[in-house]
mmCIF file of C-alpha atoms and ligand atoms in Angstrom:
data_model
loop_
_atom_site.group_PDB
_atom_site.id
_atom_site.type_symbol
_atom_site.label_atom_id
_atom_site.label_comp_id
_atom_site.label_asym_id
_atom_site.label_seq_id
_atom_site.Cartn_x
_atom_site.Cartn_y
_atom_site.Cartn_z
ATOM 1 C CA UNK A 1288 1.680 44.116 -27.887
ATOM 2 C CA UNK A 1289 2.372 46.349 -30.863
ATOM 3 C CA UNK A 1290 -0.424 47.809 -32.557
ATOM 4 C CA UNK A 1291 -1.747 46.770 -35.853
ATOM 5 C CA UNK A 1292 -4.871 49.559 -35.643
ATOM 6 C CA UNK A 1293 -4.856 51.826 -38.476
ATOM 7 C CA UNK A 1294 -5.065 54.783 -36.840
ATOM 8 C CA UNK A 1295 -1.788 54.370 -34.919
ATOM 9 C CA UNK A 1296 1.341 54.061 -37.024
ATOM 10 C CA UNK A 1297 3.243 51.169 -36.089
ATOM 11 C CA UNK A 1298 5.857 51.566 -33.625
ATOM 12 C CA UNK A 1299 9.370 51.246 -35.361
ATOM 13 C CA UNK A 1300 11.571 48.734 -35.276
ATOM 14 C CA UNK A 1301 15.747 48.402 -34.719
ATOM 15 C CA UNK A 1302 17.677 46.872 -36.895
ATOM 16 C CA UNK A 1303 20.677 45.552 -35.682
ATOM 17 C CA UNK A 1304 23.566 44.683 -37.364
ATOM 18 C CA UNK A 1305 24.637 41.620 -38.918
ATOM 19 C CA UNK A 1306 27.660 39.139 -40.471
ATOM 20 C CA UNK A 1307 26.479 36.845 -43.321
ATOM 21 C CA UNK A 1308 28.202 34.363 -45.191
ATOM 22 C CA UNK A 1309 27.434 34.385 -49.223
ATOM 23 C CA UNK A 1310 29.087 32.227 -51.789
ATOM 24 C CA UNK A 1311 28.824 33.678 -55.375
ATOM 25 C CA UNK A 1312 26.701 31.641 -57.566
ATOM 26 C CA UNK A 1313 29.529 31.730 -60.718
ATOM 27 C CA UNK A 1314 28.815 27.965 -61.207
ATOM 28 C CA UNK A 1315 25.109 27.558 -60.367
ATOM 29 C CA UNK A 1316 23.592 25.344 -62.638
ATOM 30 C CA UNK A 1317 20.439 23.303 -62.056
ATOM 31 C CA UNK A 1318 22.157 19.426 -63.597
ATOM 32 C CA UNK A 1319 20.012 17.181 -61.135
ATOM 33 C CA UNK A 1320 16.458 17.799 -59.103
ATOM 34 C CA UNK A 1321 16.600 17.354 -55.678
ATOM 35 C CA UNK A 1322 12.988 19.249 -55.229
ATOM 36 C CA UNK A 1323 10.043 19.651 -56.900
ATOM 37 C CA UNK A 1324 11.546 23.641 -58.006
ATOM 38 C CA UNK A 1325 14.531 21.821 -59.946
ATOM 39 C CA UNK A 1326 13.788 20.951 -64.031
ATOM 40 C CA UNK A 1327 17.154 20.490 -65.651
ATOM 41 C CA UNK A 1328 15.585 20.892 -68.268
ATOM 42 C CA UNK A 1329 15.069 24.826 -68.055
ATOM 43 C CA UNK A 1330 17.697 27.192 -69.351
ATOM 44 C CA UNK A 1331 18.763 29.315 -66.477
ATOM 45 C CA UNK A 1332 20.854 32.363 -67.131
ATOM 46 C CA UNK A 1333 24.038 32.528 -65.546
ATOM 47 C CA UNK A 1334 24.923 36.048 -65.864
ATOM 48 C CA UNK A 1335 21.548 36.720 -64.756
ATOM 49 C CA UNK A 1336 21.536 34.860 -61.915
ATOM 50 C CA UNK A 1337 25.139 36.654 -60.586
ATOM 51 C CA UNK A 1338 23.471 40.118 -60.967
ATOM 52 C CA UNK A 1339 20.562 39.263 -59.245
ATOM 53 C CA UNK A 1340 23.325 37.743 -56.501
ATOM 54 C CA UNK A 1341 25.103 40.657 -56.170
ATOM 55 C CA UNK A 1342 22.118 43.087 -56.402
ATOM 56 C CA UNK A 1343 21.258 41.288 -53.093
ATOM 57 C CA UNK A 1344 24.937 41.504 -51.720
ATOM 58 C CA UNK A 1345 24.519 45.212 -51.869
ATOM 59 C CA UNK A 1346 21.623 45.167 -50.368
ATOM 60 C CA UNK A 1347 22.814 43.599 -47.272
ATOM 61 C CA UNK A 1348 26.007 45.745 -47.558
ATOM 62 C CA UNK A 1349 23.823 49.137 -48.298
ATOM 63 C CA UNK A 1350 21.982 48.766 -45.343
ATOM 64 C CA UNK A 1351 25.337 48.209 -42.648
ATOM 65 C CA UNK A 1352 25.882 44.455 -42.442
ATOM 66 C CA UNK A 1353 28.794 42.364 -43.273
ATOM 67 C CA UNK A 1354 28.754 40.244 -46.048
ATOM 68 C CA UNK A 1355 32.000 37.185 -46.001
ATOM 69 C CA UNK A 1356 32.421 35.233 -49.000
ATOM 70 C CA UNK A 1357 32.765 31.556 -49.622
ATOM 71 C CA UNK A 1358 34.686 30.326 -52.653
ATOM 72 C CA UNK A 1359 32.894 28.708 -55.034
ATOM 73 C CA UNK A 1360 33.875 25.366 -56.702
ATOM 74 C CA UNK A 1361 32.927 24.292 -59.785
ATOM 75 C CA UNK A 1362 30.697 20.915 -59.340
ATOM 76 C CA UNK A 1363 28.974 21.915 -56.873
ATOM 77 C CA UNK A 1364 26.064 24.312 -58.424
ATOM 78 C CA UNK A 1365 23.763 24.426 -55.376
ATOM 79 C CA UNK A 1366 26.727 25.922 -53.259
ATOM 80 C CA UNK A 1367 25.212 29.766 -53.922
ATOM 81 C CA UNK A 1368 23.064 28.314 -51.280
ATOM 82 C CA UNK A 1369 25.134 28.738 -48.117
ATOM 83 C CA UNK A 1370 22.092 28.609 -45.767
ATOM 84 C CA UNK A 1371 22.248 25.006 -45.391
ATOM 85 C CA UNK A 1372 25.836 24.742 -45.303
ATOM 86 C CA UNK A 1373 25.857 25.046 -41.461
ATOM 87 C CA UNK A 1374 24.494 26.459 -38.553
ATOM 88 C CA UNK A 1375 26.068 29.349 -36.090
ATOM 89 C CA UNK A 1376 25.237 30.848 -33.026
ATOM 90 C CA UNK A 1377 27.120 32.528 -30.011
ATOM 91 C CA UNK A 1378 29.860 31.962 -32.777
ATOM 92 C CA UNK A 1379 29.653 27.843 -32.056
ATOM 93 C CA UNK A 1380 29.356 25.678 -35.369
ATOM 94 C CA UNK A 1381 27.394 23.612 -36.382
ATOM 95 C CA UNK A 1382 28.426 21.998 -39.230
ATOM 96 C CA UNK A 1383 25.731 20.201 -42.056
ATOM 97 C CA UNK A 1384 25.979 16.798 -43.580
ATOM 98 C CA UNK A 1385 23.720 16.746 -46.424
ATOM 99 C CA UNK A 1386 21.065 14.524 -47.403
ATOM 100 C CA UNK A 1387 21.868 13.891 -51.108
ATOM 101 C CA UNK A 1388 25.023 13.055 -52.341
ATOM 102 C CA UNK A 1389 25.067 15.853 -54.933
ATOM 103 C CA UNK A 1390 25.929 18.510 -52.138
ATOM 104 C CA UNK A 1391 27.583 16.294 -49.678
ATOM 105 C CA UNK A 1392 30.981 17.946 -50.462
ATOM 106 C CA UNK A 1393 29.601 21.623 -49.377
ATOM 107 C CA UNK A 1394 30.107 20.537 -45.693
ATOM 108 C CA UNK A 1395 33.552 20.333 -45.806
ATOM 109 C CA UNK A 1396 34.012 23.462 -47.786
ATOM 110 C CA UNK A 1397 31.947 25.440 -44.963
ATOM 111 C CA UNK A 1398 34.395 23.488 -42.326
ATOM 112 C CA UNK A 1399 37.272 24.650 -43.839
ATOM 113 C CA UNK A 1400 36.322 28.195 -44.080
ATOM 114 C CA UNK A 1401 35.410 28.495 -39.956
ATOM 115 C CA UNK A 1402 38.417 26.432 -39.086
ATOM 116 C CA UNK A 1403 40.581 28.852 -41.308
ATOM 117 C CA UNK A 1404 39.241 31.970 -39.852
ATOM 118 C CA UNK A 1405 39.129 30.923 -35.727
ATOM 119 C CA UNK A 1406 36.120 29.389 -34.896
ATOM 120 C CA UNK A 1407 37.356 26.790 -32.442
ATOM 121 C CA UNK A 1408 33.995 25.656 -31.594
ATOM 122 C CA UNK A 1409 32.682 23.243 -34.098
ATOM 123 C CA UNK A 1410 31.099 20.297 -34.279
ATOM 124 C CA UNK A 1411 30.985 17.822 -36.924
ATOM 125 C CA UNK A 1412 27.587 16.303 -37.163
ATOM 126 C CA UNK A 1413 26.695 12.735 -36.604
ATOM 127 C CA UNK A 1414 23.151 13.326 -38.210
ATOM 128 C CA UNK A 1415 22.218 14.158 -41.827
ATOM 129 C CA UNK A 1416 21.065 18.342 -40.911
ATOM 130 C CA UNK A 1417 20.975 20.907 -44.151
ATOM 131 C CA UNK A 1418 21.778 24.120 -41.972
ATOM 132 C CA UNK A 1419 19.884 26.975 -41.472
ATOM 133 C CA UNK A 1420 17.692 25.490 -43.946
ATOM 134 C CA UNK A 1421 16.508 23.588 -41.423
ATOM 135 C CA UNK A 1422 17.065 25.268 -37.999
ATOM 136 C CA UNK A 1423 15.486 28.463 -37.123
ATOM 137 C CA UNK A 1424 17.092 30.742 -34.315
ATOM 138 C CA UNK A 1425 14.633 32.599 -32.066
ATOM 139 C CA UNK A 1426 14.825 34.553 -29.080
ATOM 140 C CA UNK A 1427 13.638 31.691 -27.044
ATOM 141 C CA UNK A 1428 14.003 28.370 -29.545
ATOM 142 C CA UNK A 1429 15.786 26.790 -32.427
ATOM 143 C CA UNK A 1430 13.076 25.957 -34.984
ATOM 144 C CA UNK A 1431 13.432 22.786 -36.326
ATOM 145 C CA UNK A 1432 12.120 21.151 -40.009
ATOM 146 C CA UNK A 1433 12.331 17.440 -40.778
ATOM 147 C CA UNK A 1434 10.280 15.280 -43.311
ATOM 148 C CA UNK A 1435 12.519 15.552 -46.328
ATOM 149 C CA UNK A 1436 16.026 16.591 -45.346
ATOM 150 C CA UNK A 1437 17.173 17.114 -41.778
ATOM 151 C CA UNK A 1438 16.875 14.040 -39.489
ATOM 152 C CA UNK A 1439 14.711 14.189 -36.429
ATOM 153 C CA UNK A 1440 18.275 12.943 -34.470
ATOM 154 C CA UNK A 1441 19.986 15.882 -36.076
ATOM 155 C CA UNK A 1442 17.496 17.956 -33.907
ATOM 156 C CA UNK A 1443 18.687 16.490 -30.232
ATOM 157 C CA UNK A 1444 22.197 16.401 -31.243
ATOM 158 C CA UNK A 1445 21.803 20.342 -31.957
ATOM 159 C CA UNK A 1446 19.773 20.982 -29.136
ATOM 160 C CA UNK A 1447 22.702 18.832 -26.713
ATOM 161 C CA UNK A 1448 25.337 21.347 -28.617
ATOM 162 C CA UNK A 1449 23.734 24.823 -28.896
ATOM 163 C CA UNK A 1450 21.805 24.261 -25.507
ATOM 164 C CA UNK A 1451 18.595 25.478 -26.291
ATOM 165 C CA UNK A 1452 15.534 23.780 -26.676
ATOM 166 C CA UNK A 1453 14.571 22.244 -30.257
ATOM 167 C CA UNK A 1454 10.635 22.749 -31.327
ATOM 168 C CA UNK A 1455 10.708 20.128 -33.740
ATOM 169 C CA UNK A 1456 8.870 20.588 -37.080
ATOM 170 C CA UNK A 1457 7.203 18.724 -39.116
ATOM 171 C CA UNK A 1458 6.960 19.826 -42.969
ATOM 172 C CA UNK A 1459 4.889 17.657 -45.041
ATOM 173 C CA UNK A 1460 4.641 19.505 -48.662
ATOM 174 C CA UNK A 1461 7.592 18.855 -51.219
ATOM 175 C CA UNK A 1462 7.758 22.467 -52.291
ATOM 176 C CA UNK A 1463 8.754 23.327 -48.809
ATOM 177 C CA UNK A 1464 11.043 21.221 -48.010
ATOM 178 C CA UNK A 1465 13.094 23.072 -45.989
ATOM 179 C CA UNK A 1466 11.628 25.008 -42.842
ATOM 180 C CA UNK A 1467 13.085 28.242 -44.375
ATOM 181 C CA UNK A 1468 11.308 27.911 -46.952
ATOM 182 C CA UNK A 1469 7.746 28.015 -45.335
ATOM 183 C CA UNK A 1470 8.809 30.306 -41.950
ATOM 184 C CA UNK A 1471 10.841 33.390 -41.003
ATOM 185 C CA UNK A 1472 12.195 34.341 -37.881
ATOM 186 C CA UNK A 1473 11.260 38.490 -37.994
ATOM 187 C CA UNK A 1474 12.572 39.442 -35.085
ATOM 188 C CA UNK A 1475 14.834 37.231 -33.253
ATOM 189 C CA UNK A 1476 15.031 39.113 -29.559
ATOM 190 C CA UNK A 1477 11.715 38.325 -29.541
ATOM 191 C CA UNK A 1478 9.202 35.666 -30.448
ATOM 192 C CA UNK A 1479 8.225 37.017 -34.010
ATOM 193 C CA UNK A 1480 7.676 35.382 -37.169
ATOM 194 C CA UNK A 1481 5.813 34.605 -40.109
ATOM 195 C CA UNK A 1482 5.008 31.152 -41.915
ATOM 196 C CA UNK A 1483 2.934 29.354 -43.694
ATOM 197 C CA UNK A 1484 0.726 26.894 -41.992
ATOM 198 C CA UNK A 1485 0.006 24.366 -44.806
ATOM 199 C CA UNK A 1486 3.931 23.576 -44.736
ATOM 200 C CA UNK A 1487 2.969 21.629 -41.826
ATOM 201 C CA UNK A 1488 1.816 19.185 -40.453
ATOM 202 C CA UNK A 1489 -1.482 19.647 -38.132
ATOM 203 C CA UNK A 1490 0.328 18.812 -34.951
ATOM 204 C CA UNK A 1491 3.267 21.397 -35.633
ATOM 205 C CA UNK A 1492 0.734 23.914 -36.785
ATOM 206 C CA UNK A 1493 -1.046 23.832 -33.318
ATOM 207 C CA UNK A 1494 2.349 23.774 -31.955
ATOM 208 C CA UNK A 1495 3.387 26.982 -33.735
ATOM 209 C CA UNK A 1496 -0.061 28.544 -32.899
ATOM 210 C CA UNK A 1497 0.798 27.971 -29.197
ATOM 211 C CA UNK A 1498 3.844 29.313 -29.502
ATOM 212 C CA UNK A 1499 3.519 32.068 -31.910
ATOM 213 C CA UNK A 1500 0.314 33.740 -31.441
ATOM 214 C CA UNK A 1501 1.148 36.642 -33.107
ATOM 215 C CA UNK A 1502 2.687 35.285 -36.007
ATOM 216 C CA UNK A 1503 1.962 36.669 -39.362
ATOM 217 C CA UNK A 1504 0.450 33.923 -41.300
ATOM 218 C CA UNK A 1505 1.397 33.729 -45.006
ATOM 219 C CA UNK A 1506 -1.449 33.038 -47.739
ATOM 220 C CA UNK A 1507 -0.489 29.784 -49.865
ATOM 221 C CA UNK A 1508 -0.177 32.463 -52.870
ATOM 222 C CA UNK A 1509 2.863 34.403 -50.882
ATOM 223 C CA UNK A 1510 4.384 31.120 -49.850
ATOM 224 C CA UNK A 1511 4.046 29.430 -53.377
ATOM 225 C CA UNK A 1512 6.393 32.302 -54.559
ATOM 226 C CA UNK A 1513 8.840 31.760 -51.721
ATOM 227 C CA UNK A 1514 8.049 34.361 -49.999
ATOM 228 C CA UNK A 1515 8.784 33.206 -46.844
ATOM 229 C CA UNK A 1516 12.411 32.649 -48.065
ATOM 230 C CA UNK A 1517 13.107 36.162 -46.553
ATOM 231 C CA UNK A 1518 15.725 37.647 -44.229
ATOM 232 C CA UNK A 1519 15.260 40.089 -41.303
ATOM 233 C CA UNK A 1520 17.738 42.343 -39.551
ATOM 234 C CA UNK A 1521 14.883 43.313 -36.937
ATOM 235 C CA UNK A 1522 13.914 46.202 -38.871
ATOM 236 C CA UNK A 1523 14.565 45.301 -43.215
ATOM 237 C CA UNK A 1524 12.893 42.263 -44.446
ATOM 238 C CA UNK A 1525 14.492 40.970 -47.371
ATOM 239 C CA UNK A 1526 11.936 39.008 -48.955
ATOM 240 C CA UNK A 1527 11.288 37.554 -53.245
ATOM 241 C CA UNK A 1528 9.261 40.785 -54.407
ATOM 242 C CA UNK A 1529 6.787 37.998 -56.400
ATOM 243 C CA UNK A 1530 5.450 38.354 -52.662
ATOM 244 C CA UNK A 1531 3.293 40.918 -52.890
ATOM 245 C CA UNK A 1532 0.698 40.163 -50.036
ATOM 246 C CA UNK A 1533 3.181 40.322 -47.463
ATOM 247 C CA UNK A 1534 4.022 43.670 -48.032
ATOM 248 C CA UNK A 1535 1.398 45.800 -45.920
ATOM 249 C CA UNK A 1536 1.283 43.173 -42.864
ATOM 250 C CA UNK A 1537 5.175 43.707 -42.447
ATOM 251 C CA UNK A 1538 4.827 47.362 -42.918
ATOM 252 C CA UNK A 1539 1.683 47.414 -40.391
ATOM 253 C CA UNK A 1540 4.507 45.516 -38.202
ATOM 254 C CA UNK A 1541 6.464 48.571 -37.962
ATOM 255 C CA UNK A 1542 9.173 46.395 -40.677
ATOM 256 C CA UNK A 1543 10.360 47.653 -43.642
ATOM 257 C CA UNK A 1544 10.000 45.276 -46.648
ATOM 258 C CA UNK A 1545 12.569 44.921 -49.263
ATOM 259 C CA UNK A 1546 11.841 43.208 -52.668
ATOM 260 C CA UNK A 1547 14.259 41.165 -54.197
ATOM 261 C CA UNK A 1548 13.876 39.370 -57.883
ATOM 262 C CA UNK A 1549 16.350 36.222 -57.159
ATOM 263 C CA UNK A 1550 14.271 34.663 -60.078
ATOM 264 C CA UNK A 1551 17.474 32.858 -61.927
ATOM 265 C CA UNK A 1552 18.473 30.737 -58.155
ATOM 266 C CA UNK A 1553 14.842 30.347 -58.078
ATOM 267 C CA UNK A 1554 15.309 27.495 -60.838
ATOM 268 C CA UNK A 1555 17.064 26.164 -57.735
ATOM 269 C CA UNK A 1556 14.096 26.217 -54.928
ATOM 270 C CA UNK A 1557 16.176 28.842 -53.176
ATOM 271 C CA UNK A 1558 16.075 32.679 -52.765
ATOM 272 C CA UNK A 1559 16.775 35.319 -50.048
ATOM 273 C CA UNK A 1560 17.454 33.319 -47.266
ATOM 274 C CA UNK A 1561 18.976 30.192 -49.238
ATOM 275 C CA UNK A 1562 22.084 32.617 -50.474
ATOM 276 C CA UNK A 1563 22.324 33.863 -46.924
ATOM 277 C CA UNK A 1564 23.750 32.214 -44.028
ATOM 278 C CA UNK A 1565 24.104 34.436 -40.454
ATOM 279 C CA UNK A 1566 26.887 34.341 -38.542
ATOM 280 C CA UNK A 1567 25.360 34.889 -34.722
ATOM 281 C CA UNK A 1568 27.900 36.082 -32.080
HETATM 282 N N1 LIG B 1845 18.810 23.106 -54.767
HETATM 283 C C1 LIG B 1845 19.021 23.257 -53.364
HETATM 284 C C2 LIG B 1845 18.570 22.011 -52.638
HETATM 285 O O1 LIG B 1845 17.596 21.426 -53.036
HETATM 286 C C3 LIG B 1845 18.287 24.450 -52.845
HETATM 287 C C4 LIG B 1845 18.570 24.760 -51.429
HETATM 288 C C5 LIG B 1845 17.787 25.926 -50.913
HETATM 289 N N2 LIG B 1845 18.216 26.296 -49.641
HETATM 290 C C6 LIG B 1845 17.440 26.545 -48.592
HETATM 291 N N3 LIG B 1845 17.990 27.028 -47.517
HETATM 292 N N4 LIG B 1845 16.166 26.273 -48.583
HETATM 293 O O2 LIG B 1845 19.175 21.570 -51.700
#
């Protein structure tokens, strides 16, 4: 087990590198509210919201990983969002269907962009799933939420096509109603993560206490800023600054925490993770 004493610094961790898939967010808007984060009636700033994009592109880019773009088409103003757009791993796809009609078209844009570049391996889902919003990789698992936007079916038929098992997940609060938004996969050639317990419900928080141990549990204050909305390399965590409190566990981890103000695509109910999709293998 690592340490967490304070007299022993941490050991350090290895980041590894990584392939995402971003879309720019040139025609985010926020026109219709799909969660409790969306008010159409707030301003949001557009060229705002691209800087803080691109201030998180370079991020990603700064620290060794490749970043692949998605074209953005005007309509679709949650597309920014290309977490839930599908789901990839050992370079197989799986590809989203979307719960509300508003976004149903993203699936096919994320389709077209595999097919285009070689993936041969995809499958086109019979169940509604919203991506990597929804499924979680681990060294052992793929996470699962349901409750407002993946269907429990969309967790066997990913389970029968990845082949590894599915813990589903039960989220139960509006505000998270995505699993990325209330858990984090820190290290994903092990076991490690962080979440936020009252995203669940009390059977899938005894579940993720028998799983994860070790887990580094996010205060309500952390997760009510998104903070949990973060991306890991195994080494960088790329997490909404706004979440202060999880700075010194991740650094008593042996991570390296790396604030991020995505406060425009916030307006959205997304942040780091939402504008970042991983391509895996
Ligand atoms: N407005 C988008 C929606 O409600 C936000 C998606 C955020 N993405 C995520 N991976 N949690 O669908």
């Amino acid at each position: 087990m690592r340490t967490t004493a304070r007299e022993e610094p941490p050991l350090p961790r290895d980041a590894s590198p990584r392939r995402y898939l971003m879309c720019p967010p040139h025609h985010f808007r926020v026109t219709y509210s799909i969660n409790p984060w969306m008010d159409p009636a707030k301003p949001v700033d557009l060229p705002l919201a691209l800087a803080q994009w691109e201030d998180l592109r370079d991020r990603f880019l700064a620290l060794g990983h490749t970043v692949s773009l998605l074209d953005p088409r005007p309509g679709l103003p949650d597309m920014v969002f290309t977490a839930n757009g599908a789901t990839v791993i050992d370079g197989k796809v799986l590809g989203a269907r979307f719960a509300y009609e508003e976004r149903m078209p993203e699936a096919e844009a994320h389709l077209a962009w595999f097919r285009a570049r070689g993936y041969t391996e995809i499958h086109e889902p019979a169940h509604i799933n919203e991506g990597e919003g929804d499924f979680a990789v681990t060294a052992s698992w793929l996470l699962a939420g349901r409750g407002f936007r993946s269907s429990p079916l969309s967790h066997d038929e990913a389970q029968e096509f990845f082949g590894r098992p599915v813990i589903g997940l039960d989220l139960i609060d509006p505000r998270y109603y995505h699993l990325d938004t209330a858990l984090c996969v820190l290290d994903d050639t092990a076991d490690e993560i962080m979440y936020y317990p009252g995203a669940f419900s009390p059977g899938s928080r005894s579940v993720l206490a028998r799983l994860f141990p070790d887990a580094l549990v996010a205060s309500e204050e952390d997760a009510a800023v998104l903070g949990l909305n973060a991306v890991s390399d195994g080494r960088h965590v790329l997490l909404p600054a706004t979440a202060a409190g999880l700075f010194a566990p991740l650094r008593d981890r042996g991570f390296v925490p790396v604030g991020i103000d995505l406060g425009e695509l916030l307006k959205g109910g997304g942040s780091v993770k939402c504008c970042t999709q991983e391509l895996r293998g």
